[in-house]
Coordinates of C-alpha atoms in Angstrom, one line a residue:
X1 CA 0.0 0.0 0.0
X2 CA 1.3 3.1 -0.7
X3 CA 0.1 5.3 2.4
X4 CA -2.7 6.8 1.3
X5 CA -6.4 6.1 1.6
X6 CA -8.4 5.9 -1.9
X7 CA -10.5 9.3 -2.3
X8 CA -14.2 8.2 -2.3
X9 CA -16.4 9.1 -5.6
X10 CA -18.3 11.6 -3.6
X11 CA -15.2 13.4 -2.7
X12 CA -14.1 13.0 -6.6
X13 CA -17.3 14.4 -8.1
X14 CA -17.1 17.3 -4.9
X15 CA -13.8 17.9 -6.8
X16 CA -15.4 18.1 -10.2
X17 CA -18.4 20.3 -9.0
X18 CA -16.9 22.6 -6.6
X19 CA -13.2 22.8 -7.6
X20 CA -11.0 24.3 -5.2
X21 CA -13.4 24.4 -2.8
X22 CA -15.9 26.8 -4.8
X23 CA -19.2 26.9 -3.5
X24 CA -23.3 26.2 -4.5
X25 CA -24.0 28.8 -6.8
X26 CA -27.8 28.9 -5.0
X27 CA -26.6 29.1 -1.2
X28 CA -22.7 29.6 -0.9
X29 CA -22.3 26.1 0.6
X30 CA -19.2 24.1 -0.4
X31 CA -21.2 20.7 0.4
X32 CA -24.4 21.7 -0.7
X33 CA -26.9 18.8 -0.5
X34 CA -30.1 20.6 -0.7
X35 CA -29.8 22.0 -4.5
X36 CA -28.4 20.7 -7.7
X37 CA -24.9 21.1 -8.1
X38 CA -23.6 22.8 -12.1
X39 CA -20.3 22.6 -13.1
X40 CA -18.3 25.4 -12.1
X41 CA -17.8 26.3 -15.9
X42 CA -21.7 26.1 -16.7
X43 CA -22.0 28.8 -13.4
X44 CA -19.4 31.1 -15.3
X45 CA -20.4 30.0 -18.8
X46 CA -24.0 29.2 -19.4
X47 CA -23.8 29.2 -22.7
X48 CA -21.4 26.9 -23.1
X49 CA -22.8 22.9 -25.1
X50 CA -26.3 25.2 -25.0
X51 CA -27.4 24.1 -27.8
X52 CA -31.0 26.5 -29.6
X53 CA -32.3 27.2 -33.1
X54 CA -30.9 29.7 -34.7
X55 CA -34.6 31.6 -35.0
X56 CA -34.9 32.1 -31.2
X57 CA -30.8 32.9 -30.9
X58 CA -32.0 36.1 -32.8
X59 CA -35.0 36.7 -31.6
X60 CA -33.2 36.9 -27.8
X61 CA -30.1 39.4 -29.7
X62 CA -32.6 41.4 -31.2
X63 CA -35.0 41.9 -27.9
X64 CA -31.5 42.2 -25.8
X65 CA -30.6 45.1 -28.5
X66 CA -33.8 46.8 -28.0
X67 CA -34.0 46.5 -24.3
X68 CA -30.6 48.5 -24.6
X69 CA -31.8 51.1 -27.2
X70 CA -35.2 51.9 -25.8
X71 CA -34.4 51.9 -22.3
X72 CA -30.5 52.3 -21.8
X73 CA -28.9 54.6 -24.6
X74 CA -32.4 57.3 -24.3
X75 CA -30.1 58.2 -20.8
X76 CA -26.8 56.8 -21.0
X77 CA -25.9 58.5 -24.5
X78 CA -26.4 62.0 -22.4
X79 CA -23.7 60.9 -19.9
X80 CA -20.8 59.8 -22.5
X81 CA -20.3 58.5 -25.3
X82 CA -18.1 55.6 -24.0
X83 CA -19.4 52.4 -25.1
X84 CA -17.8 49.9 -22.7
X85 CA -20.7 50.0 -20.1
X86 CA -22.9 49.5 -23.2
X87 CA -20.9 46.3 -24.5
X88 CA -20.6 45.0 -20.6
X89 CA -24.3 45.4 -20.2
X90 CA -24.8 43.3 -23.7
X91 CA -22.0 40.5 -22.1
X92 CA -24.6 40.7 -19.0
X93 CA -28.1 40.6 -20.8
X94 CA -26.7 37.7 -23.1
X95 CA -25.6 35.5 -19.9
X96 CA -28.7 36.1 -17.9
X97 CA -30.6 35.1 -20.8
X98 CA -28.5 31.8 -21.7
X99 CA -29.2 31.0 -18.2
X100 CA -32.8 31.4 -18.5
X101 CA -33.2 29.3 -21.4
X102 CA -30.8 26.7 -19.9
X103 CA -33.5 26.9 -17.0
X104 CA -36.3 26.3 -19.2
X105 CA -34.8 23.6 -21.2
X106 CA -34.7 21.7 -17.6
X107 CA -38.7 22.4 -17.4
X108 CA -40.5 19.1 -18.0
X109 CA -43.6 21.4 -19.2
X110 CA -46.1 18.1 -19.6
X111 CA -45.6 17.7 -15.8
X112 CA -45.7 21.6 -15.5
X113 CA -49.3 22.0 -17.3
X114 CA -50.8 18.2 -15.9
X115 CA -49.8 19.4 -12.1
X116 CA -49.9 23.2 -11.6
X117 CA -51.4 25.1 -14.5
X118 CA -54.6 22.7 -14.4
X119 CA -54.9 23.0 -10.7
X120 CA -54.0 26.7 -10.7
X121 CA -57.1 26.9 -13.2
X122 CA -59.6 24.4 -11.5
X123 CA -58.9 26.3 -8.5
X124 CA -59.4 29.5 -10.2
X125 CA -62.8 28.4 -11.9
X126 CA -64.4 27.1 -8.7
X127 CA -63.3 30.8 -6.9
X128 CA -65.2 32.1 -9.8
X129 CA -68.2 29.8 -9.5
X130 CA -68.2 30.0 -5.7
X131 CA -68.3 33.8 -6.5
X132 CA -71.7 33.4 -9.1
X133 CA -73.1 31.4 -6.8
X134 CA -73.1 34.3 -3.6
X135 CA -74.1 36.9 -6.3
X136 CA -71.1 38.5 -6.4
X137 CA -70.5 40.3 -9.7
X138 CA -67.1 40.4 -12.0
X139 CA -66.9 43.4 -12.6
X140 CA -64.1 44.9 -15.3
X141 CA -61.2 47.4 -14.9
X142 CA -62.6 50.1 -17.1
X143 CA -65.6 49.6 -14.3
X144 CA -63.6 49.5 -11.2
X145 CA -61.8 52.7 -12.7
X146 CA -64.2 54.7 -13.5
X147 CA -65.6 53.9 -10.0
X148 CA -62.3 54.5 -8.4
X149 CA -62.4 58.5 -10.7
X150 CA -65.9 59.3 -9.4
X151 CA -65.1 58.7 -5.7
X152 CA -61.8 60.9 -6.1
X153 CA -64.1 63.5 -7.6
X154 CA -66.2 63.6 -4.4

């Protein structure tokens, strides 16, 4: 034997997950056992083997580019005409949305609409029914508005 004890696979994939000793990217733990541990590159690197038609890669560019014409250049072209907070911004709007479709691609969405959109809507519809049935009346926005006007005007 050569003096050493064999490293056990948890403390091997511990090593592959977290290496040197880098946390849970959800809680800061180094030995997180409550969420699912990414690779350390996939934290830093969403993008990365994330794999999307090339019809919604530019339809995400093209709403990223308009969230930072309409609402970021309007005010920040007043300040300077330095563009590196611009392209930083773009780095950060394209990683937060790779990790949002790597998210989504993680949804099992017949489980999704079979277990919480159908009970969210039963739910809703028997509120609704349970309303009818007291007498109580839906009514609409423009109503409730207009309601909301004439009491102010008092």
């Amino acid at each position: 034997s050569s003096g050493t004890l064999p490293v056990a696979k948890e403390q091997l994939e511990q090593q592959e997950l977290f290496p040197q000793g880098h946390s849970c990217a959800v809680c800061g733990k180094v030995k997180c056992k409550r969420h699912k541990a990414t690779l350390l590159l996939e934290n830093y690197q969403p993008w990365l083997g994330l794999t999307i038609s090339s019809k919604v890669d530019a339809s995400l560019s093209e709403i990223l580019e308009l969230v930072i014409e309409n609402f970021v250049h309007p005010w920040y072209r007043d300040l300077t005409d330095d563009e590196a907070f611009i392209d930083e911004l773009r780095v950060t709007l394209h990683f937060f949305a790779a990790v949002l479709v790597r998210r989504a691609q993680k949804i099992d969405f017949p489980v999704l609409v079979n277990q919480k959109l159908l009970k969210a809507a039963m739910k809703h519809i028997e509120v609704i029914s349970k309303a009818r049935q007291k007498g109580i009346k839906n009514t609409s926005i423009s109503e409730r508005f207009t309601s909301a006007r004439k009491i102010q005007v008092l």
